[in-house]
PDB file of C-alpha atoms in Angstrom:
ATOM      1  CA  MET A   5     167.624 134.344  95.311  1.00  0.00           C
ATOM      2  CA  LYS A   6     165.752 133.397  98.480  1.00  0.00           C
ATOM      3  CA  LEU A   7     166.367 129.941  99.858  1.00  0.00           C
ATOM      4  CA  ASN A   8     163.124 129.898 101.804  1.00  0.00           C
ATOM      5  CA  ASP A   9     159.767 130.757 100.279  1.00  0.00           C
ATOM      6  CA  ARG A  10     157.851 131.397 103.483  1.00  0.00           C
ATOM      7  CA  GLY A  11     158.028 134.885 104.900  1.00  0.00           C
ATOM      8  CA  LEU A  12     159.270 135.890 108.335  1.00  0.00           C
ATOM      9  CA  LEU A  13     157.230 137.060 111.296  1.00  0.00           C
ATOM     10  CA  ILE A  14     159.117 140.007 112.775  1.00  0.00           C
ATOM     11  CA  VAL A  15     158.063 141.156 116.242  1.00  0.00           C
ATOM     12  CA  ILE A  16     159.202 144.650 117.196  1.00  0.00           C
ATOM     13  CA  SER A  17     158.649 145.171 120.883  1.00  0.00           C
ATOM     14  CA  GLY A  18     159.905 147.118 123.884  1.00  0.00           C
ATOM     15  CA  PRO A  19     158.800 149.428 126.674  1.00  0.00           C
ATOM     16  CA  SER A  20     156.269 152.196 126.151  1.00  0.00           C
ATOM     17  CA  GLY A  21     157.956 155.361 124.901  1.00  0.00           C
ATOM     18  CA  VAL A  22     160.919 153.664 123.226  1.00  0.00           C
ATOM     19  CA  GLY A  23     159.743 154.677 119.735  1.00  0.00           C
ATOM     20  CA  LYS A  24     158.410 151.418 118.304  1.00  0.00           C
ATOM     21  CA  GLY A  25     155.905 153.134 116.016  1.00  0.00           C
ATOM     22  CA  THR A  26     158.411 155.671 114.728  1.00  0.00           C
ATOM     23  CA  VAL A  27     161.002 152.999 113.930  1.00  0.00           C
ATOM     24  CA  ARG A  28     158.421 150.774 112.279  1.00  0.00           C
ATOM     25  CA  LYS A  29     157.296 153.685 110.070  1.00  0.00           C
ATOM     26  CA  ALA A  30     160.917 154.382 109.057  1.00  0.00           C
ATOM     27  CA  LEU A  31     161.390 150.696 108.272  1.00  0.00           C
ATOM     28  CA  PHE A  32     158.420 150.701 105.903  1.00  0.00           C
ATOM     29  CA  GLU A  33     159.690 153.849 104.168  1.00  0.00           C
ATOM     30  CA  MET A  34     162.891 152.059 103.145  1.00  0.00           C
ATOM     31  CA  LYS A  35     163.217 150.945  99.512  1.00  0.00           C
ATOM     32  CA  ASN A  36     163.174 147.412  98.081  1.00  0.00           C
ATOM     33  CA  HIS A  37     161.477 145.551 100.897  1.00  0.00           C
ATOM     34  CA  ASN A  38     158.687 142.997 101.131  1.00  0.00           C
ATOM     35  CA  LEU A  39     157.326 144.130 104.477  1.00  0.00           C
ATOM     36  CA  THR A  40     153.665 144.144 105.383  1.00  0.00           C
ATOM     37  CA  TYR A  41     152.030 145.332 108.587  1.00  0.00           C
ATOM     38  CA  SER A  42     149.701 142.961 110.397  1.00  0.00           C
ATOM     39  CA  VAL A  43     146.204 144.431 110.834  1.00  0.00           C
ATOM     40  CA  SER A  44     144.780 143.836 114.306  1.00  0.00           C
ATOM     41  CA  MET A  45     141.229 142.852 115.240  1.00  0.00           C
ATOM     42  CA  THR A  46     139.222 144.864 117.766  1.00  0.00           C
ATOM     43  CA  THR A  47     135.811 145.141 119.374  1.00  0.00           C
ATOM     44  CA  ARG A  48     135.885 148.933 119.597  1.00  0.00           C
ATOM     45  CA  LYS A  49     133.608 151.002 117.375  1.00  0.00           C
ATOM     46  CA  ILE A  50     134.878 152.068 113.988  1.00  0.00           C
ATOM     47  CA  ARG A  51     135.908 155.739 113.894  1.00  0.00           C
ATOM     48  CA  PRO A  52     135.249 158.238 111.083  1.00  0.00           C
ATOM     49  CA  GLY A  53     137.719 157.725 108.253  1.00  0.00           C
ATOM     50  CA  GLU A  54     138.671 154.180 109.286  1.00  0.00           C
ATOM     51  CA  LYS A  55     138.172 151.205 106.998  1.00  0.00           C
ATOM     52  CA  ASP A  56     137.410 147.651 108.054  1.00  0.00           C
ATOM     53  CA  GLY A  57     140.291 145.389 107.047  1.00  0.00           C
ATOM     54  CA  LYS A  58     142.724 148.279 106.625  1.00  0.00           C
ATOM     55  CA  ASP A  59     142.909 150.012 110.005  1.00  0.00           C
ATOM     56  CA  TYR A  60     141.444 147.124 112.010  1.00  0.00           C
ATOM     57  CA  TYR A  61     139.156 144.159 111.585  1.00  0.00           C
ATOM     58  CA  PHE A  62     136.097 145.334 113.502  1.00  0.00           C
ATOM     59  CA  VAL A  63     134.063 142.562 115.137  1.00  0.00           C
ATOM     60  CA  SER A  64     131.564 142.132 117.961  1.00  0.00           C
ATOM     61  CA  ARG A  65     132.657 141.225 121.472  1.00  0.00           C
ATOM     62  CA  GLU A  66     130.890 137.866 121.125  1.00  0.00           C
ATOM     63  CA  GLU A  67     132.771 137.013 117.939  1.00  0.00           C
ATOM     64  CA  PHE A  68     136.100 138.067 119.462  1.00  0.00           C
ATOM     65  CA  GLU A  69     135.545 135.944 122.585  1.00  0.00           C
ATOM     66  CA  ARG A  70     134.595 132.972 120.418  1.00  0.00           C
ATOM     67  CA  LYS A  71     137.855 133.355 118.528  1.00  0.00           C
ATOM     68  CA  ILE A  72     139.758 133.477 121.834  1.00  0.00           C
ATOM     69  CA  GLU A  73     138.178 130.146 122.850  1.00  0.00           C
ATOM     70  CA  GLU A  74     139.063 128.654 119.464  1.00  0.00           C
ATOM     71  CA  GLY A  75     142.703 129.789 119.756  1.00  0.00           C
ATOM     72  CA  LYS A  76     142.464 132.040 116.709  1.00  0.00           C
ATOM     73  CA  PHE A  77     144.776 134.777 118.005  1.00  0.00           C
ATOM     74  CA  LEU A  78     148.551 135.015 118.076  1.00  0.00           C
ATOM     75  CA  GLU A  79     148.115 137.415 120.982  1.00  0.00           C
ATOM     76  CA  HIS A  80     145.304 139.437 122.491  1.00  0.00           C
ATOM     77  CA  ALA A  81     144.608 141.832 125.331  1.00  0.00           C
ATOM     78  CA  GLU A  82     141.825 144.019 126.687  1.00  0.00           C
ATOM     79  CA  PHE A  83     142.198 147.786 127.046  1.00  0.00           C
ATOM     80  CA  VAL A  84     139.562 150.171 128.380  1.00  0.00           C
ATOM     81  CA  GLY A  85     136.750 147.677 127.848  1.00  0.00           C
ATOM     82  CA  ASN A  86     137.720 146.678 124.303  1.00  0.00           C
ATOM     83  CA  TYR A  87     139.609 143.664 122.991  1.00  0.00           C
ATOM     84  CA  TYR A  88     142.555 143.917 120.605  1.00  0.00           C
ATOM     85  CA  GLY A  89     144.316 140.970 119.011  1.00  0.00           C
ATOM     86  CA  THR A  90     146.408 139.640 116.122  1.00  0.00           C
ATOM     87  CA  PRO A  91     144.474 137.111 113.973  1.00  0.00           C
ATOM     88  CA  LEU A  92     146.535 133.958 113.485  1.00  0.00           C
ATOM     89  CA  ASP A  93     144.971 133.003 110.137  1.00  0.00           C
ATOM     90  CA  LYS A  94     145.684 136.417 108.582  1.00  0.00           C
ATOM     91  CA  VAL A  95     149.342 136.292 109.624  1.00  0.00           C
ATOM     92  CA  ASP A  96     149.726 132.702 108.361  1.00  0.00           C
ATOM     93  CA  ALA A  97     148.243 133.627 104.972  1.00  0.00           C
ATOM     94  CA  LEU A  98     150.683 136.534 104.556  1.00  0.00           C
ATOM     95  CA  LEU A  99     153.650 134.369 105.563  1.00  0.00           C
ATOM     96  CA  ASP A 100     152.607 131.726 103.019  1.00  0.00           C
ATOM     97  CA  GLN A 101     152.710 134.473 100.370  1.00  0.00           C
ATOM     98  CA  GLY A 102     156.352 135.087 101.292  1.00  0.00           C
ATOM     99  CA  LYS A 103     155.635 138.397 103.014  1.00  0.00           C
ATOM    100  CA  GLU A 104     157.707 139.727 105.897  1.00  0.00           C
ATOM    101  CA  VAL A 105     154.977 140.334 108.481  1.00  0.00           C
ATOM    102  CA  VAL A 106     155.772 143.007 111.056  1.00  0.00           C
ATOM    103  CA  LEU A 107     154.081 143.151 114.444  1.00  0.00           C
ATOM    104  CA  GLU A 108     154.648 146.211 116.622  1.00  0.00           C
ATOM    105  CA  ILE A 109     153.371 145.233 120.060  1.00  0.00           C
ATOM    106  CA  GLU A 110     153.942 145.493 123.787  1.00  0.00           C
ATOM    107  CA  VAL A 111     156.191 143.065 125.656  1.00  0.00           C
ATOM    108  CA  ASP A 112     153.469 140.800 127.097  1.00  0.00           C
ATOM    109  CA  GLY A 113     151.875 140.422 123.672  1.00  0.00           C
ATOM    110  CA  ALA A 114     155.232 139.652 122.075  1.00  0.00           C
ATOM    111  CA  LEU A 115     155.845 136.816 124.524  1.00  0.00           C
ATOM    112  CA  GLN A 116     152.393 135.398 123.686  1.00  0.00           C
ATOM    113  CA  VAL A 117     153.402 135.404 120.005  1.00  0.00           C
ATOM    114  CA  LYS A 118     156.645 133.568 120.752  1.00  0.00           C
ATOM    115  CA  LYS A 119     154.689 130.731 122.378  1.00  0.00           C
ATOM    116  CA  LYS A 120     152.437 130.336 119.335  1.00  0.00           C
ATOM    117  CA  MET A 121     155.156 130.849 116.694  1.00  0.00           C
ATOM    118  CA  PRO A 122     158.567 129.969 118.166  1.00  0.00           C
ATOM    119  CA  ASP A 123     160.330 130.663 114.844  1.00  0.00           C
ATOM    120  CA  CYS A 124     159.319 134.333 114.842  1.00  0.00           C
ATOM    121  CA  VAL A 125     162.108 136.935 114.954  1.00  0.00           C
ATOM    122  CA  MET A 126     161.912 138.719 118.302  1.00  0.00           C
ATOM    123  CA  ILE A 127     163.456 142.210 118.367  1.00  0.00           C
ATOM    124  CA  PHE A 128     163.629 144.184 121.608  1.00  0.00           C
ATOM    125  CA  LEU A 129     163.906 147.921 120.971  1.00  0.00           C
ATOM    126  CA  VAL A 130     165.680 149.858 123.725  1.00  0.00           C
ATOM    127  CA  PRO A 131     166.594 153.512 124.337  1.00  0.00           C
ATOM    128  CA  PRO A 132     170.260 154.633 124.575  1.00  0.00           C
ATOM    129  CA  GLY A 133     169.707 154.767 128.331  1.00  0.00           C
ATOM    130  CA  LYS A 134     166.924 154.635 130.875  1.00  0.00           C
ATOM    131  CA  GLN A 135     166.989 158.398 131.392  1.00  0.00           C
ATOM    132  CA  ALA A 136     166.335 158.938 127.676  1.00  0.00           C
ATOM    133  CA  LEU A 137     163.166 156.843 128.023  1.00  0.00           C
ATOM    134  CA  TYR A 138     162.043 158.680 131.156  1.00  0.00           C
ATOM    135  CA  ASP A 139     162.608 162.041 129.457  1.00  0.00           C
ATOM    136  CA  ARG A 140     160.641 160.920 126.417  1.00  0.00           C
ATOM    137  CA  LEU A 141     157.675 159.748 128.510  1.00  0.00           C
ATOM    138  CA  ARG A 142     157.605 163.052 130.402  1.00  0.00           C
ATOM    139  CA  GLY A 143     158.146 165.039 127.223  1.00  0.00           C
ATOM    140  CA  ARG A 144     154.874 163.851 125.716  1.00  0.00           C
ATOM    141  CA  GLY A 145     153.004 166.186 128.050  1.00  0.00           C
ATOM    142  CA  THR A 146     149.784 164.204 127.673  1.00  0.00           C
ATOM    143  CA  GLU A 147     149.719 162.219 130.905  1.00  0.00           C
ATOM    144  CA  SER A 148     149.761 162.903 134.629  1.00  0.00           C
ATOM    145  CA  GLU A 149     152.895 162.347 136.693  1.00  0.00           C
ATOM    146  CA  GLU A 150     151.171 159.377 138.342  1.00  0.00           C
ATOM    147  CA  VAL A 151     150.547 157.670 134.995  1.00  0.00           C
ATOM    148  CA  ILE A 152     154.091 158.446 133.831  1.00  0.00           C
ATOM    149  CA  GLU A 153     155.489 156.909 137.009  1.00  0.00           C
ATOM    150  CA  GLN A 154     153.421 153.759 136.388  1.00  0.00           C
ATOM    151  CA  ARG A 155     154.812 153.549 132.842  1.00  0.00           C
ATOM    152  CA  ILE A 156     158.366 153.963 134.149  1.00  0.00           C
ATOM    153  CA  GLN A 157     157.893 151.162 136.677  1.00  0.00           C
ATOM    154  CA  LYS A 158     156.407 148.940 133.964  1.00  0.00           C
ATOM    155  CA  ALA A 159     159.328 149.746 131.654  1.00  0.00           C
ATOM    156  CA  ASN A 160     161.821 148.806 134.358  1.00  0.00           C
ATOM    157  CA  ARG A 161     160.130 145.405 134.703  1.00  0.00           C
ATOM    158  CA  GLU A 162     160.121 144.928 130.919  1.00  0.00           C
ATOM    159  CA  PHE A 163     163.835 145.717 130.516  1.00  0.00           C
ATOM    160  CA  LYS A 164     164.539 142.507 132.433  1.00  0.00           C
ATOM    161  CA  LYS A 165     162.665 140.475 129.791  1.00  0.00           C
ATOM    162  CA  ALA A 166     165.101 141.459 127.024  1.00  0.00           C
ATOM    163  CA  LYS A 167     166.898 138.117 127.519  1.00  0.00           C
ATOM    164  CA  LEU A 168     163.827 136.345 126.070  1.00  0.00           C
ATOM    165  CA  TYR A 169     164.326 138.045 122.687  1.00  0.00           C
ATOM    166  CA  ASP A 170     166.538 137.111 119.737  1.00  0.00           C
ATOM    167  CA  TYR A 171     167.956 140.596 119.186  1.00  0.00           C
ATOM    168  CA  ILE A 172     168.334 143.884 121.026  1.00  0.00           C
ATOM    169  CA  VAL A 173     168.337 147.040 118.887  1.00  0.00           C
ATOM    170  CA  VAL A 174     169.238 150.421 120.360  1.00  0.00           C
ATOM    171  CA  ASN A 175     167.046 153.271 119.125  1.00  0.00           C
ATOM    172  CA  ASP A 176     169.702 155.972 119.281  1.00  0.00           C
ATOM    173  CA  GLU A 177     168.613 157.408 115.935  1.00  0.00           C
ATOM    174  CA  VAL A 178     165.499 156.244 114.112  1.00  0.00           C
ATOM    175  CA  MET A 179     167.123 155.441 110.743  1.00  0.00           C
ATOM    176  CA  ASN A 180     170.019 153.659 112.454  1.00  0.00           C
ATOM    177  CA  ALA A 181     167.548 151.444 114.302  1.00  0.00           C
ATOM    178  CA  ALA A 182     165.575 150.769 111.091  1.00  0.00           C
ATOM    179  CA  ASP A 183     168.813 149.846 109.252  1.00  0.00           C
ATOM    180  CA  ARG A 184     169.755 147.393 112.007  1.00  0.00           C
ATOM    181  CA  ILE A 185     166.349 145.732 111.873  1.00  0.00           C
ATOM    182  CA  MET A 186     166.539 145.390 108.080  1.00  0.00           C
ATOM    183  CA  ALA A 187     169.976 143.796 108.441  1.00  0.00           C
ATOM    184  CA  ILE A 188     168.522 141.327 110.945  1.00  0.00           C
ATOM    185  CA  ILE A 189     165.733 140.379 108.521  1.00  0.00           C
ATOM    186  CA  ARG A 190     168.233 139.702 105.720  1.00  0.00           C
ATOM    187  CA  ALA A 191     170.463 137.667 108.009  1.00  0.00           C
ATOM    188  CA  GLU A 192     167.536 135.603 109.284  1.00  0.00           C
ATOM    189  CA  HIS A 193     166.682 134.523 105.730  1.00  0.00           C
ATOM    190  CA  ALA A 194     170.206 133.154 105.330  1.00  0.00           C
ATOM    191  CA  LYS A 195     170.111 131.074 108.516  1.00  0.00           C
ATOM    192  CA  THR A 196     170.816 127.415 107.763  1.00  0.00           C
ATOM    193  CA  GLU A 197     167.745 126.203 109.645  1.00  0.00           C
ATOM    194  CA  ARG A 198     165.514 128.347 107.407  1.00  0.00           C
ATOM    195  CA  SER A 199     167.271 127.692 104.103  1.00  0.00           C
ATOM    196  CA  ILE A 200     168.759 124.187 104.176  1.00  0.00           C
ATOM    197  CA  HIS A 201     165.708 122.410 102.689  1.00  0.00           C
ATOM    198  CA  LYS A 202     165.580 124.628  99.592  1.00  0.00           C
ATOM    199  CA  TYR A 203     169.363 124.518  99.221  1.00  0.00           C
ATOM    200  CA  MET A 204     169.460 120.709  99.203  1.00  0.00           C
ATOM    201  CA  GLU A 205     166.716 120.679  96.573  1.00  0.00           C
ATOM    202  CA  LEU A 206     168.712 123.201  94.524  1.00  0.00           C
ATOM    203  CA  ILE A 207     171.823 121.049  94.415  1.00  0.00           C
ATOM    204  CA  GLY A 208     169.861 117.827  93.952  1.00  0.00           C
ATOM    205  CA  GLU A 209     170.891 116.246  97.217  1.00  0.00           C
ATOM    206  CA  GLU A 210     168.851 114.659  99.984  1.00  0.00           C
ATOM    207  CA  GLU A 211     169.278 115.716 103.580  1.00  0.00           C
ATOM    208  CA  GLU A 212     171.011 113.187 105.762  1.00  0.00           C
TER     209      GLU A 212
END
């Protein structure tokens, strides 16, 4: 029995190359969960095979900028001339349904989310060691050494922001990391601050 009806907003973040997407996929493949992935909004053109509302919410640049002015995003950023962002109203609706909403985003975006929703669960995913991250970035074989070096420098800056998160999870093995995150989600639901109101109702007592 859950003692809080509203879902949790789970933010999985960390440096580029740490395996956020792989861990998130493993998390969703686990059985008996109530996880849902937050669909982002973008101004880029829809690609063949993509569906509006499933892959992204596709909108015009004008509409996106209007939403920025109205404070409609949990977080947003611009990459290669296109905006990307997490719609606040969509996330709120899912949380009200009791869903566990998972965001898989970069560090700067995660810190934007924390400002808007301080009760979100912030999880910082880290490699077993810095060298493991460097090797993974170089092992992709898709970027120049200059770009890789920029990513490494950015990662080194982001490691220092781990103290702003609620939890640090080491991605030594993908399923181990997914198990740890699931354990965090279950523990968060049992936190007194999240469950005390429903508990007092259950036992017929008023909070003092």
